[in-house]
Amino acid sequence: MKIIELLDKANDTQISYEIIPPKRGSSAHQIMKIVAELVEYEPPFIDVTSHSAQVYYEEMQDGKWRRHVKRKRPGTLGLCAAIKHRYNIEPVPHLLCSGFSREETEDALIELNYLGIQNILALRGDGHEGKHPSPDRSVNAYAVDLVDQVACMNQGHFLEDIIDGTPTDFCVGVAGYPEKHFEAPNLSWDILNLKRKVDAGADYIVTQMFFDNNRYFNFVKKCRDIGITVPIIPGLKVFTSKKQLQSLPSRFFLEIPEALAAEVEEAKPEHVVDIGVEWAYRQAEGLLNSDIPCIHFYIIQKTDVVKKVVGRLRGVKPSATQVAI
Ligand code: FAD
């Protein structure tokens, strides 16, 4: 089922999750265990991140450097198929412009269509900004171009001039940034580009994580003011370690509120998780009180802290029983 239909049908605020595929060479056991643990929380959907190839250099014995291009975390599509067909939960694969040609993207969308996966999150990705693709590669430069490619397939227009193919029926989510995207000169400018994604066919928005709900409410208001009407799902992350005081702002270009930063700074390292859980719980409670369709939790690799927050929201304790995977 499409995410927008799921949200439309739900009687109360839904809670969704995002996971990350394991590194190349690792088994999928741990990540499928995480999915199995989430089943008891009845997620309407689970996002699976995507990772483009990265360049790295290896020093050879003769002192020369060898260039490698490798995807560290493949497996997005396979995990999505397993989530859908083993657990009957709607998976949302992330699709990137960066690192993929339009032809590869079309192939991925055909695979997803055959697997019965109807939802995708369309993203630009990072690392290829400002570089011109080689003449033999057609590449989506911005997320809006990827949304447009999916919208064309939804009308039966494929690449290679197939204009009367069988239309696909994808529901498309896109990213939004309550504290603006790091490249955008200001929030209004960024929101105009967000509107272009919605006008191109995006059905809903998921936000970057934020730790101050006012940022989200201000962002939603600005979006509504310029005519964005689709659901805007807030993304939350549970703060878990002192080093995140620097790593989250530098990686995601967001602010940690003074009160949270001060509390974390004064705490013993082993107490930071409790502070993070309490903060995320209060943030989620505030959001639940303001009539939003869904809250999206970034889990990345561990469920325990998110389960503490969601368990409290739902009034259930996380079960300690083993889950079959
Ligand atoms: P875009 O919407 O293309 O915007 C990028 C920048 O370009 C913005 O500053 C925008 O204002 C500007 N812009 C947009 N259109 C134009 C235009 N036509 N002309 C000029 N400027 C323009 N990254 C991954 O690699 N894998 C993931 O799985 C992943 N998942 C994510 C999930 C969420 C919910 C979020 C919020 C981010 C995720 N990211 C992921 C990170 C994302 O790829 C980066 O933030 C990336 O830098 C921007 O992606 P975007 O889709 O928002 O880009």
Coordinates of C-alpha atoms and ligand atoms in Angstrom, one line a residue:
M1 CA 0.0 0.0 0.0
K2 CA 1.2 3.6 -0.6
I3 CA 2.5 5.6 2.3
I4 CA 0.0 8.3 1.8
E5 CA -2.9 5.8 1.8
L6 CA -1.6 4.2 5.0
L7 CA -1.4 7.6 6.7
D8 CA -4.8 8.6 5.4
K9 CA -6.4 5.4 6.7
A10 CA -4.8 5.5 10.1
N11 CA -6.9 6.6 13.1
D12 CA -3.9 7.9 15.1
T13 CA -0.3 9.1 14.7
Q14 CA 1.9 6.4 13.2
I15 CA 5.5 5.7 14.1
S16 CA 7.9 4.6 11.3
Y17 CA 11.6 3.7 11.4
E18 CA 14.7 4.0 9.3
I19 CA 17.4 1.4 9.1
I20 CA 20.8 1.2 7.3
P21 CA 22.0 -1.8 5.3
P22 CA 25.1 -3.6 6.8
K23 CA 28.6 -3.1 5.4
R24 CA 29.6 -5.1 2.4
G25 CA 30.8 -8.5 3.6
S26 CA 28.6 -8.6 6.7
S27 CA 25.6 -10.8 7.1
A28 CA 22.0 -9.5 7.1
H29 CA 21.2 -11.3 10.3
Q30 CA 21.6 -8.3 12.6
I31 CA 19.6 -5.9 10.5
M32 CA 16.8 -8.5 10.0
K33 CA 16.8 -9.0 13.8
I34 CA 16.2 -5.2 14.2
V35 CA 13.3 -5.5 11.7
A36 CA 11.9 -8.5 13.7
E37 CA 12.1 -6.5 16.9
L38 CA 10.2 -3.6 15.4
V39 CA 7.3 -5.9 14.3
E40 CA 5.6 -5.7 17.8
Y41 CA 5.5 -1.9 17.4
E42 CA 3.4 -2.3 14.2
P43 CA 5.3 0.1 12.0
P44 CA 3.4 1.3 9.0
F45 CA 6.6 1.4 7.0
I46 CA 10.3 1.0 7.4
D47 CA 12.8 3.1 5.3
V48 CA 16.0 1.5 4.2
T49 CA 18.8 3.9 3.4
S50 CA 20.9 3.8 0.2
H51 CA 24.6 4.4 -0.2
S52 CA 26.4 5.3 -3.4
A53 CA 29.9 4.2 -4.2
Q54 CA 32.8 6.1 -2.6
V55 CA 36.3 6.7 -3.9
Y56 CA 39.2 5.5 -1.8
Y57 CA 42.9 5.2 -2.5
E58 CA 45.2 2.2 -1.7
E59 CA 49.0 2.6 -1.5
M60 CA 50.7 -0.1 -3.6
Q61 CA 54.1 -1.7 -2.9
D62 CA 55.7 0.4 -5.6
G63 CA 54.6 3.6 -3.8
K64 CA 51.9 4.4 -6.3
W65 CA 48.3 4.9 -5.3
R66 CA 45.5 2.8 -6.7
R67 CA 42.0 4.3 -7.0
H68 CA 39.0 2.2 -6.0
V69 CA 35.3 2.9 -6.3
K70 CA 33.2 0.8 -4.0
R71 CA 29.7 0.8 -2.5
K72 CA 30.3 0.1 1.2
R73 CA 26.7 -0.7 1.9
P74 CA 24.8 -2.3 -0.9
G75 CA 21.6 -4.3 -0.3
T76 CA 18.9 -1.7 0.0
L77 CA 16.6 -3.5 -2.5
G78 CA 17.2 -7.0 -1.1
L79 CA 16.4 -5.8 2.4
C80 CA 13.2 -4.1 1.2
A81 CA 12.1 -7.3 -0.5
A82 CA 12.7 -9.2 2.7
I83 CA 10.9 -6.7 4.9
K84 CA 7.9 -6.8 2.6
H85 CA 7.6 -10.5 1.9
R86 CA 8.8 -11.8 5.3
Y87 CA 7.1 -9.3 7.6
N88 CA 4.4 -7.8 5.4
I89 CA 5.6 -4.3 6.4
E90 CA 5.8 -1.7 3.7
P91 CA 9.5 -0.9 2.9
V92 CA 10.6 2.4 1.6
P93 CA 13.9 2.1 -0.3
H94 CA 15.9 5.3 -0.6
L95 CA 16.9 6.0 -4.2
L96 CA 19.7 8.4 -5.0
C97 CA 20.7 10.6 -7.9
S98 CA 24.3 10.6 -6.8
G99 CA 26.3 7.7 -8.1
F100 CA 23.6 6.2 -10.3
S101 CA 22.8 6.9 -14.0
R102 CA 19.1 7.4 -15.0
E103 CA 19.3 4.0 -16.7
E104 CA 20.4 2.3 -13.5
T105 CA 17.6 4.1 -11.7
E106 CA 15.0 3.0 -14.2
D107 CA 16.2 -0.6 -13.8
A108 CA 16.0 -0.3 -10.0
L109 CA 12.5 1.0 -10.3
I110 CA 11.5 -1.9 -12.6
E111 CA 12.9 -4.3 -10.0
L112 CA 10.9 -2.6 -7.2
N113 CA 7.8 -2.6 -9.3
Y114 CA 8.1 -6.4 -10.0
L115 CA 8.6 -6.9 -6.2
G116 CA 5.4 -5.1 -5.5
I117 CA 7.2 -2.3 -3.7
Q118 CA 5.3 0.9 -4.3
N119 CA 7.0 3.5 -2.2
I120 CA 10.4 5.2 -2.6
L121 CA 12.2 8.1 -1.0
A122 CA 13.8 10.2 -3.7
L123 CA 17.1 11.9 -2.7
R124 CA 20.0 13.6 -4.3
G125 CA 22.7 12.1 -2.1
D126 CA 26.1 13.7 -1.6
G127 CA 29.5 13.7 -3.1
H128 CA 29.0 14.5 -6.7
E129 CA 27.9 18.2 -6.4
G130 CA 28.9 20.4 -9.3
K131 CA 30.6 17.6 -11.2
H132 CA 29.5 17.2 -14.8
P133 CA 28.6 13.6 -15.6
S134 CA 30.4 12.1 -18.5
P135 CA 28.7 12.4 -21.9
D136 CA 27.7 8.7 -21.9
R137 CA 25.9 8.9 -18.6
S138 CA 22.6 10.6 -18.1
V139 CA 22.3 11.5 -14.4
N140 CA 19.7 13.2 -12.3
A141 CA 21.4 16.3 -10.9
Y142 CA 18.8 17.1 -8.1
A143 CA 16.2 15.1 -6.3
V144 CA 13.5 17.0 -8.3
D145 CA 14.9 15.4 -11.5
L146 CA 14.6 11.9 -9.9
V147 CA 11.0 12.7 -8.8
D148 CA 10.3 13.7 -12.4
Q149 CA 11.8 10.5 -13.7
V150 CA 9.5 8.5 -11.4
A151 CA 6.5 10.7 -12.4
C152 CA 7.2 9.9 -16.0
M153 CA 7.3 6.2 -15.3
N154 CA 4.0 6.6 -13.5
Q155 CA 2.6 7.8 -16.8
G156 CA 4.1 5.0 -18.8
H157 CA 7.0 7.0 -20.2
F158 CA 10.3 5.1 -19.9
L159 CA 13.8 6.1 -21.1
E160 CA 14.8 5.0 -24.6
D161 CA 11.6 6.7 -26.0
I162 CA 9.1 4.1 -24.6
I163 CA 6.1 6.4 -24.2
D164 CA 3.4 3.8 -24.0
G165 CA 4.8 1.4 -21.4
T166 CA 2.7 0.1 -18.6
P167 CA 2.5 2.9 -16.1
T168 CA 4.0 2.2 -12.7
D169 CA 2.3 3.5 -9.5
F170 CA 5.0 4.7 -7.2
C171 CA 4.3 6.9 -4.2
V172 CA 7.3 9.2 -3.8
G173 CA 8.6 10.8 -0.6
V174 CA 11.3 13.5 -0.5
A175 CA 13.6 15.1 2.1
G176 CA 12.9 18.4 3.8
Y177 CA 15.2 20.4 6.2
P178 CA 13.7 22.3 9.1
E179 CA 17.1 23.9 9.6
K180 CA 17.7 24.3 5.9
H181 CA 19.9 22.1 3.6
F182 CA 23.6 23.0 4.1
E183 CA 24.0 24.3 0.6
A184 CA 20.9 26.5 0.6
P185 CA 21.6 30.2 1.2
N186 CA 18.5 30.5 3.4
L187 CA 15.5 28.5 4.5
S188 CA 13.0 30.2 2.2
W189 CA 15.2 29.4 -0.8
D190 CA 15.4 25.8 0.2
I191 CA 11.7 25.5 0.8
L192 CA 11.1 26.9 -2.8
N193 CA 13.2 24.0 -4.1
L194 CA 11.2 21.6 -1.8
K195 CA 8.0 22.9 -3.5
R196 CA 9.5 22.2 -6.9
K197 CA 9.9 18.5 -5.7
V198 CA 6.2 18.4 -4.6
D199 CA 5.1 20.1 -7.9
A200 CA 7.1 17.4 -9.8
G201 CA 5.0 14.7 -8.1
A202 CA 6.3 14.1 -4.6
D203 CA 3.5 12.8 -2.3
Y204 CA 5.0 13.4 1.1
I205 CA 8.0 14.9 2.9
V206 CA 10.2 13.4 5.6
T207 CA 12.3 15.9 7.5
Q208 CA 15.9 15.8 8.6
M209 CA 16.3 15.1 12.3
F210 CA 15.9 18.1 14.6
F211 CA 16.0 18.5 18.4
D212 CA 13.9 21.6 18.8
N213 CA 10.2 21.1 17.8
N214 CA 9.9 24.8 17.1
R215 CA 12.2 24.4 14.2
Y216 CA 9.7 21.8 12.7
F217 CA 6.6 23.9 13.4
N218 CA 8.2 27.0 11.8
F219 CA 9.3 24.9 8.8
V220 CA 5.8 23.4 8.4
K221 CA 4.2 26.8 8.6
K222 CA 6.6 28.2 5.9
C223 CA 5.8 25.2 3.7
R224 CA 2.1 25.7 4.1
D225 CA 2.4 29.4 3.4
I226 CA 3.9 28.8 0.0
G227 CA 1.3 26.1 -0.9
I228 CA 2.9 22.8 0.0
T229 CA 0.0 20.7 1.2
V230 CA 1.4 17.2 1.3
P231 CA 2.1 15.4 4.7
I232 CA 5.4 16.5 6.4
I233 CA 6.6 13.7 8.6
P234 CA 9.0 14.8 11.3
G235 CA 12.2 12.8 11.7
L236 CA 13.6 12.2 15.2
K237 CA 16.8 10.7 16.5
V238 CA 17.6 9.7 20.1
F239 CA 20.7 11.4 21.4
T240 CA 23.0 8.8 22.8
S241 CA 26.6 9.9 23.3
K242 CA 28.6 13.0 24.2
K243 CA 30.5 12.9 20.9
Q244 CA 27.2 13.6 19.1
L245 CA 27.4 17.1 20.5
Q246 CA 29.9 17.7 17.7
S247 CA 29.3 14.9 15.2
L248 CA 25.5 15.5 14.6
P249 CA 25.9 19.3 13.9
S250 CA 28.9 18.7 11.6
R251 CA 27.4 15.8 9.7
F252 CA 23.7 17.0 9.5
F253 CA 24.1 20.8 9.8
L254 CA 21.7 21.1 12.7
E255 CA 21.7 22.8 16.1
I256 CA 21.6 21.1 19.5
P257 CA 19.4 23.2 21.8
E258 CA 21.3 24.9 24.7
A259 CA 19.4 23.0 27.3
L260 CA 20.1 19.6 25.8
A261 CA 23.8 20.4 25.1
A262 CA 24.3 21.7 28.7
E263 CA 22.6 18.6 30.2
V264 CA 24.7 16.2 28.1
E265 CA 27.9 18.1 28.8
E266 CA 27.4 17.9 32.6
A267 CA 26.3 14.3 32.6
K268 CA 28.4 11.2 33.1
P269 CA 28.8 9.4 29.8
E270 CA 26.7 6.4 31.0
H271 CA 23.7 8.8 31.7
V272 CA 23.6 10.4 28.3
V273 CA 21.3 7.8 26.8
D274 CA 18.7 8.5 29.6
I275 CA 18.9 12.2 28.8
G276 CA 18.5 11.4 25.1
V277 CA 15.5 9.1 25.7
E278 CA 13.8 11.7 27.9
W279 CA 14.4 14.5 25.3
A280 CA 13.1 12.4 22.4
Y281 CA 10.1 11.3 24.4
R282 CA 9.2 14.9 25.2
Q283 CA 9.7 15.9 21.6
A284 CA 7.5 13.0 20.4
E285 CA 4.8 13.9 22.9
G286 CA 4.8 17.5 21.7
L287 CA 4.5 16.4 18.1
L288 CA 1.7 13.9 19.0
N289 CA -0.3 16.7 20.5
S290 CA -0.2 18.7 17.3
D291 CA -2.1 16.4 14.9
I292 CA 0.7 15.0 12.7
P293 CA 0.2 11.8 10.7
C294 CA 3.4 10.1 11.6
I295 CA 6.7 10.3 13.5
H296 CA 9.8 8.8 11.8
F297 CA 12.6 7.5 14.0
Y298 CA 16.2 7.2 12.7
I299 CA 17.4 4.0 14.2
I300 CA 20.6 3.4 12.2
Q301 CA 22.0 0.3 14.0
K302 CA 20.3 -0.2 17.4
T303 CA 16.7 -0.4 18.5
D304 CA 17.0 -0.4 22.2
V305 CA 16.9 3.4 22.8
V306 CA 14.1 4.0 20.2
K307 CA 12.1 1.2 21.8
K308 CA 12.3 2.9 25.2
V309 CA 10.9 6.1 23.7
V310 CA 8.2 4.4 21.6
G311 CA 7.3 2.0 24.5
R312 CA 6.6 5.0 26.7
L313 CA 4.6 6.7 24.1
R314 CA 2.5 3.6 23.6
G315 CA 2.4 2.7 27.3
V316 CA 4.1 -0.6 26.7
K317 CA 7.4 -1.9 27.9
P318 CA 9.7 -3.3 25.2
S319 CA 9.4 -7.1 25.3
A320 CA 12.5 -9.0 26.3
T321 CA 11.4 -12.2 24.5
Q322 CA 13.4 -13.6 21.6
V323 CA 12.0 -12.9 18.2
A324 CA 12.0 -15.3 15.3
I325 CA 13.7 -14.0 12.2
Ligands
FAD1 P1 17.8 18.2 -3.3 O1 16.4 18.3 -3.0 O2 18.3 17.9 -4.7 O3 18.5 19.5 -2.7 C1 19.9 19.6 -2.5 C2 20.3 21.1 -2.5 O4 20.1 21.7 -3.8 C3 19.4 21.9 -1.5 O5 20.2 23.0 -1.0 C4 18.4 22.6 -2.5 O6 17.8 23.8 -2.0 C5 19.2 22.7 -3.7 N1 18.4 22.6 -5.0 C6 17.4 21.7 -5.2 N2 17.0 21.8 -6.5 C7 17.8 22.8 -7.1 C8 17.9 23.3 -8.4 N3 17.1 22.9 -9.4 N4 18.8 24.3 -8.6 C9 19.7 24.7 -7.6 N5 19.6 24.2 -6.4 C10 18.7 23.2 -6.1 N6 21.7 10.4 1.8 C11 22.1 9.2 1.3 O7 23.2 9.1 0.7 N7 21.4 8.1 1.5 C12 20.2 8.0 2.1 O8 19.6 7.0 2.2 C13 19.7 9.3 2.6 N8 18.5 9.3 3.3 C14 18.1 10.5 3.7 C15 16.8 10.6 4.3 C16 16.3 11.8 4.8 C17 14.9 11.8 5.4 C18 17.1 13.0 4.7 C19 16.5 14.3 5.2 C20 18.3 13.0 4.0 C21 18.8 11.7 3.6 N9 20.1 11.7 2.9 C22 20.5 10.5 2.4 C23 20.9 12.9 2.8 C24 20.7 13.6 1.4 O9 21.0 12.8 0.3 C25 21.5 14.9 1.5 O10 21.0 15.7 2.5 C26 21.7 15.6 0.2 O11 22.7 16.6 0.3 C27 20.5 16.4 -0.3 O12 19.5 15.5 -0.8 P2 18.1 16.1 -1.2 O13 17.3 15.0 -1.8 O14 17.5 16.9 -0.1 O15 18.6 17.1 -2.4

